[in-house]
Amino acid sequence: MGGDELVAIYDADGAPTGRATRARVRAEGLWHAASVVLVRSTDGRFAYVHQRSPDKDVFPSLHDCWAGGVVAAGETPAECAARELAEELGISGVSLAPQFTYVFDQPPIRCHNFAFEAAWDGPVVHQAEEIVDGGWLPLPDLRRWAEDPESPLVPDGRLGILEWFRRHG
């Protein structure tokens, strides 16, 4: 999404209230939403982790265990999750299981994150503009990364995966 693309604006309680350009959302720290997808191997033992491009406007070059992005104006979180998963990792046609919603509020980023999970063992094709590398990480290693504040995980993704581990043991 470019800076002039329209994104859905949400209020602090998580209800959609309108639309604004992505540039305005970033500049003014407006509440918005994102959909994020944790991709796990079908045996449940691994999660796909990728490194963000150095050109990303938020958290460049850090690692993330969630594929996802900002909910566009007129788009539901589930539609966004499917779109972002296909764009970022080349994964489509999978069932997306809703997990939970969590808030990341560190201005200027104020976002309601709609978390989903998908099972996948097929090929992964990175979106070159957004992802420079990636691979499968055993869940115990991901948990150690998430619990280590010095690890290279993106802050919003760290918050989400810690909540995922809290719920899933």
mmCIF file of C-alpha atoms in Angstrom:
data_model
loop_
_atom_site.group_PDB
_atom_site.id
_atom_site.type_symbol
_atom_site.label_atom_id
_atom_site.label_comp_id
_atom_site.label_asym_id
_atom_site.label_seq_id
_atom_site.Cartn_x
_atom_site.Cartn_y
_atom_site.Cartn_z
ATOM 1 C CA MET A 1 0.000 0.000 0.000
ATOM 2 C CA GLY A 2 1.303 3.408 -0.932
ATOM 3 C CA GLY A 3 0.932 6.559 1.144
ATOM 4 C CA ASP A 4 -2.134 7.702 -0.805
ATOM 5 C CA GLU A 5 -4.031 4.403 -0.447
ATOM 6 C CA LEU A 6 -7.176 4.591 1.670
ATOM 7 C CA VAL A 7 -7.157 2.582 4.876
ATOM 8 C CA ALA A 8 -9.914 1.902 7.373
ATOM 9 C CA ILE A 9 -9.895 4.146 10.434
ATOM 10 C CA TYR A 10 -10.995 2.679 13.763
ATOM 11 C CA ASP A 11 -11.744 4.251 17.118
ATOM 12 C CA ALA A 12 -9.869 3.401 20.316
ATOM 13 C CA ASP A 13 -12.469 0.713 21.125
ATOM 14 C CA GLY A 14 -11.924 -1.135 17.838
ATOM 15 C CA ALA A 15 -14.951 -0.025 15.803
ATOM 16 C CA PRO A 16 -14.485 1.157 12.210
ATOM 17 C CA THR A 17 -15.276 4.860 11.874
ATOM 18 C CA GLY A 18 -14.120 5.982 8.431
ATOM 19 C CA ARG A 19 -11.184 6.127 6.087
ATOM 20 C CA ALA A 20 -8.014 8.119 5.558
ATOM 21 C CA THR A 21 -4.860 7.907 3.487
ATOM 22 C CA ARG A 22 -2.090 5.710 4.802
ATOM 23 C CA ALA A 23 0.167 8.792 4.909
ATOM 24 C CA ARG A 24 -2.318 10.625 7.132
ATOM 25 C CA VAL A 25 -2.684 7.592 9.423
ATOM 26 C CA ARG A 26 1.100 7.512 9.899
ATOM 27 C CA ALA A 27 1.542 11.291 10.203
ATOM 28 C CA GLU A 28 -1.293 11.816 12.695
ATOM 29 C CA GLY A 29 -1.049 8.527 14.593
ATOM 30 C CA LEU A 30 -4.664 7.637 13.823
ATOM 31 C CA TRP A 31 -6.242 4.452 15.161
ATOM 32 C CA HIS A 32 -6.464 1.839 12.416
ATOM 33 C CA ALA A 33 -6.488 -1.946 12.066
ATOM 34 C CA ALA A 34 -4.251 -4.638 10.691
ATOM 35 C CA SER A 35 -4.743 -8.307 10.013
ATOM 36 C CA VAL A 36 -1.914 -10.649 10.902
ATOM 37 C CA VAL A 37 -1.536 -14.354 10.125
ATOM 38 C CA LEU A 38 0.628 -16.827 12.004
ATOM 39 C CA VAL A 39 1.622 -19.533 9.521
ATOM 40 C CA ARG A 40 2.355 -22.846 11.204
ATOM 41 C CA SER A 41 3.449 -26.129 9.702
ATOM 42 C CA THR A 42 0.608 -28.628 9.490
ATOM 43 C CA ASP A 43 2.203 -30.666 12.306
ATOM 44 C CA GLY A 44 2.084 -27.501 14.448
ATOM 45 C CA ARG A 45 5.769 -27.640 15.400
ATOM 46 C CA PHE A 46 7.093 -24.707 13.350
ATOM 47 C CA ALA A 47 6.122 -21.126 12.530
ATOM 48 C CA TYR A 48 7.215 -19.195 9.468
ATOM 49 C CA VAL A 49 9.353 -16.170 10.375
ATOM 50 C CA HIS A 50 10.489 -13.576 7.861
ATOM 51 C CA GLN A 51 12.778 -10.566 7.783
ATOM 52 C CA ARG A 52 11.217 -7.287 6.718
ATOM 53 C CA SER A 53 12.748 -5.179 3.974
ATOM 54 C CA PRO A 54 14.990 -2.271 4.989
ATOM 55 C CA ASP A 55 12.612 -0.047 2.975
ATOM 56 C CA LYS A 56 9.540 -0.730 5.168
ATOM 57 C CA ASP A 57 8.062 2.409 6.727
ATOM 58 C CA VAL A 58 7.532 0.668 10.065
ATOM 59 C CA PHE A 59 10.089 -1.601 11.783
ATOM 60 C CA PRO A 60 12.446 -1.988 8.797
ATOM 61 C CA SER A 61 14.826 -4.979 8.695
ATOM 62 C CA LEU A 62 13.329 -6.618 11.794
ATOM 63 C CA HIS A 63 11.861 -10.135 11.868
ATOM 64 C CA ASP A 64 8.183 -11.013 12.120
ATOM 65 C CA CYS A 65 6.264 -14.235 12.686
ATOM 66 C CA TRP A 66 3.046 -12.665 11.344
ATOM 67 C CA ALA A 67 2.248 -12.024 7.687
ATOM 68 C CA GLY A 68 -0.097 -9.115 7.441
ATOM 69 C CA GLY A 69 -0.848 -5.498 6.916
ATOM 70 C CA VAL A 70 -3.203 -2.596 7.284
ATOM 71 C CA VAL A 71 -6.924 -3.140 6.672
ATOM 72 C CA ALA A 72 -7.933 -1.169 3.567
ATOM 73 C CA ALA A 73 -11.020 1.019 3.443
ATOM 74 C CA GLY A 74 -14.048 -1.180 2.716
ATOM 75 C CA GLU A 75 -12.175 -4.394 3.574
ATOM 76 C CA THR A 76 -12.934 -6.769 6.445
ATOM 77 C CA PRO A 77 -10.110 -8.048 8.652
ATOM 78 C CA ALA A 78 -10.587 -11.561 7.201
ATOM 79 C CA GLU A 79 -10.360 -10.243 3.636
ATOM 80 C CA CYS A 80 -7.238 -8.315 4.582
ATOM 81 C CA ALA A 81 -5.663 -11.413 6.153
ATOM 82 C CA ALA A 82 -6.207 -13.476 3.005
ATOM 83 C CA ARG A 83 -4.931 -10.672 0.750
ATOM 84 C CA GLU A 84 -1.814 -9.998 2.817
ATOM 85 C CA LEU A 85 -0.949 -13.695 3.191
ATOM 86 C CA ALA A 86 -1.134 -14.123 -0.579
ATOM 87 C CA GLU A 87 0.839 -10.933 -1.273
ATOM 88 C CA GLU A 88 3.601 -11.367 1.298
ATOM 89 C CA LEU A 89 4.147 -15.141 1.335
ATOM 90 C CA GLY A 90 2.382 -16.362 -1.812
ATOM 91 C CA ILE A 91 0.009 -18.513 0.250
ATOM 92 C CA SER A 92 -3.629 -18.681 -0.818
ATOM 93 C CA GLY A 93 -6.579 -21.020 -0.597
ATOM 94 C CA VAL A 94 -5.950 -21.904 3.054
ATOM 95 C CA SER A 95 -8.353 -21.766 5.948
ATOM 96 C CA LEU A 96 -7.743 -18.767 8.194
ATOM 97 C CA ALA A 97 -8.746 -19.459 11.800
ATOM 98 C CA PRO A 98 -9.525 -16.291 13.782
ATOM 99 C CA GLN A 99 -7.523 -16.191 17.019
ATOM 100 C CA PHE A 100 -7.910 -12.931 18.954
ATOM 101 C CA THR A 101 -7.539 -9.177 18.610
ATOM 102 C CA TYR A 102 -4.795 -7.276 20.374
ATOM 103 C CA VAL A 103 -3.977 -3.601 20.619
ATOM 104 C CA PHE A 104 -0.606 -2.077 19.836
ATOM 105 C CA ASP A 105 -0.588 1.489 21.127
ATOM 106 C CA GLN A 106 2.835 3.068 20.825
ATOM 107 C CA PRO A 107 2.208 6.392 19.072
ATOM 108 C CA PRO A 108 2.418 7.136 16.291
ATOM 109 C CA ILE A 109 1.326 3.502 15.756
ATOM 110 C CA ARG A 110 -2.123 2.878 17.249
ATOM 111 C CA CYS A 111 -3.516 -0.330 15.837
ATOM 112 C CA HIS A 112 -6.070 -3.062 16.476
ATOM 113 C CA ASN A 113 -4.472 -6.294 15.239
ATOM 114 C CA PHE A 114 -6.845 -9.037 14.137
ATOM 115 C CA ALA A 115 -4.859 -12.273 14.522
ATOM 116 C CA PHE A 116 -5.474 -15.359 12.397
ATOM 117 C CA GLU A 117 -3.700 -18.681 12.024
ATOM 118 C CA ALA A 118 -3.100 -20.857 8.972
ATOM 119 C CA ALA A 119 -1.573 -24.317 8.523
ATOM 120 C CA TRP A 120 0.754 -24.664 5.533
ATOM 121 C CA ASP A 121 3.537 -26.927 4.316
ATOM 122 C CA GLY A 122 3.675 -25.749 0.717
ATOM 123 C CA PRO A 123 6.045 -23.356 -0.976
ATOM 124 C CA VAL A 124 6.527 -19.828 0.326
ATOM 125 C CA VAL A 125 7.157 -17.026 -2.161
ATOM 126 C CA HIS A 126 8.295 -13.745 -0.634
ATOM 127 C CA GLN A 127 7.040 -10.387 -1.851
ATOM 128 C CA ALA A 128 10.423 -8.901 -2.780
ATOM 129 C CA GLU A 129 9.421 -5.323 -1.895
ATOM 130 C CA GLU A 130 8.533 -6.281 1.682
ATOM 131 C CA ILE A 131 10.496 -9.406 2.661
ATOM 132 C CA VAL A 132 14.197 -10.157 2.248
ATOM 133 C CA ASP A 133 14.397 -13.615 3.841
ATOM 134 C CA GLY A 134 12.480 -16.175 5.867
ATOM 135 C CA GLY A 135 12.270 -19.713 7.143
ATOM 136 C CA TRP A 136 10.616 -22.163 9.510
ATOM 137 C CA LEU A 137 11.421 -21.717 13.192
ATOM 138 C CA PRO A 138 10.576 -24.321 15.876
ATOM 139 C CA LEU A 139 7.939 -22.930 18.263
ATOM 140 C CA PRO A 140 10.216 -23.232 21.350
ATOM 141 C CA ASP A 141 12.795 -21.055 19.559
ATOM 142 C CA LEU A 142 10.126 -18.537 18.592
ATOM 143 C CA ARG A 143 8.985 -18.387 22.205
ATOM 144 C CA ARG A 144 12.572 -17.691 23.332
ATOM 145 C CA TRP A 145 12.820 -14.882 20.738
ATOM 146 C CA ALA A 146 9.487 -13.454 21.876
ATOM 147 C CA GLU A 147 10.511 -13.478 25.534
ATOM 148 C CA ASP A 148 13.897 -11.837 24.803
ATOM 149 C CA PRO A 149 13.477 -8.053 24.486
ATOM 150 C CA GLU A 150 16.827 -7.903 22.650
ATOM 151 C CA SER A 151 15.746 -10.289 19.873
ATOM 152 C CA PRO A 152 15.093 -8.799 16.414
ATOM 153 C CA LEU A 153 11.301 -9.366 16.481
ATOM 154 C CA VAL A 154 9.074 -6.419 15.559
ATOM 155 C CA PRO A 155 7.476 -4.935 18.711
ATOM 156 C CA ASP A 156 3.863 -5.380 17.607
ATOM 157 C CA GLY A 157 4.517 -8.939 16.434
ATOM 158 C CA ARG A 158 6.264 -9.734 19.720
ATOM 159 C CA LEU A 159 3.200 -8.547 21.632
ATOM 160 C CA GLY A 160 0.941 -10.715 19.464
ATOM 161 C CA ILE A 161 2.981 -13.895 19.648
ATOM 162 C CA LEU A 162 3.375 -13.570 23.414
ATOM 163 C CA GLU A 163 -0.427 -13.434 23.617
ATOM 164 C CA TRP A 164 -0.636 -16.445 21.291
ATOM 165 C CA PHE A 165 1.733 -18.434 23.550
ATOM 166 C CA ARG A 166 -0.228 -17.326 26.639
ATOM 167 C CA ARG A 167 -3.400 -18.766 25.088
ATOM 168 C CA HIS A 168 -1.841 -21.904 23.577
ATOM 169 C CA GLY A 169 0.641 -22.903 26.247
#
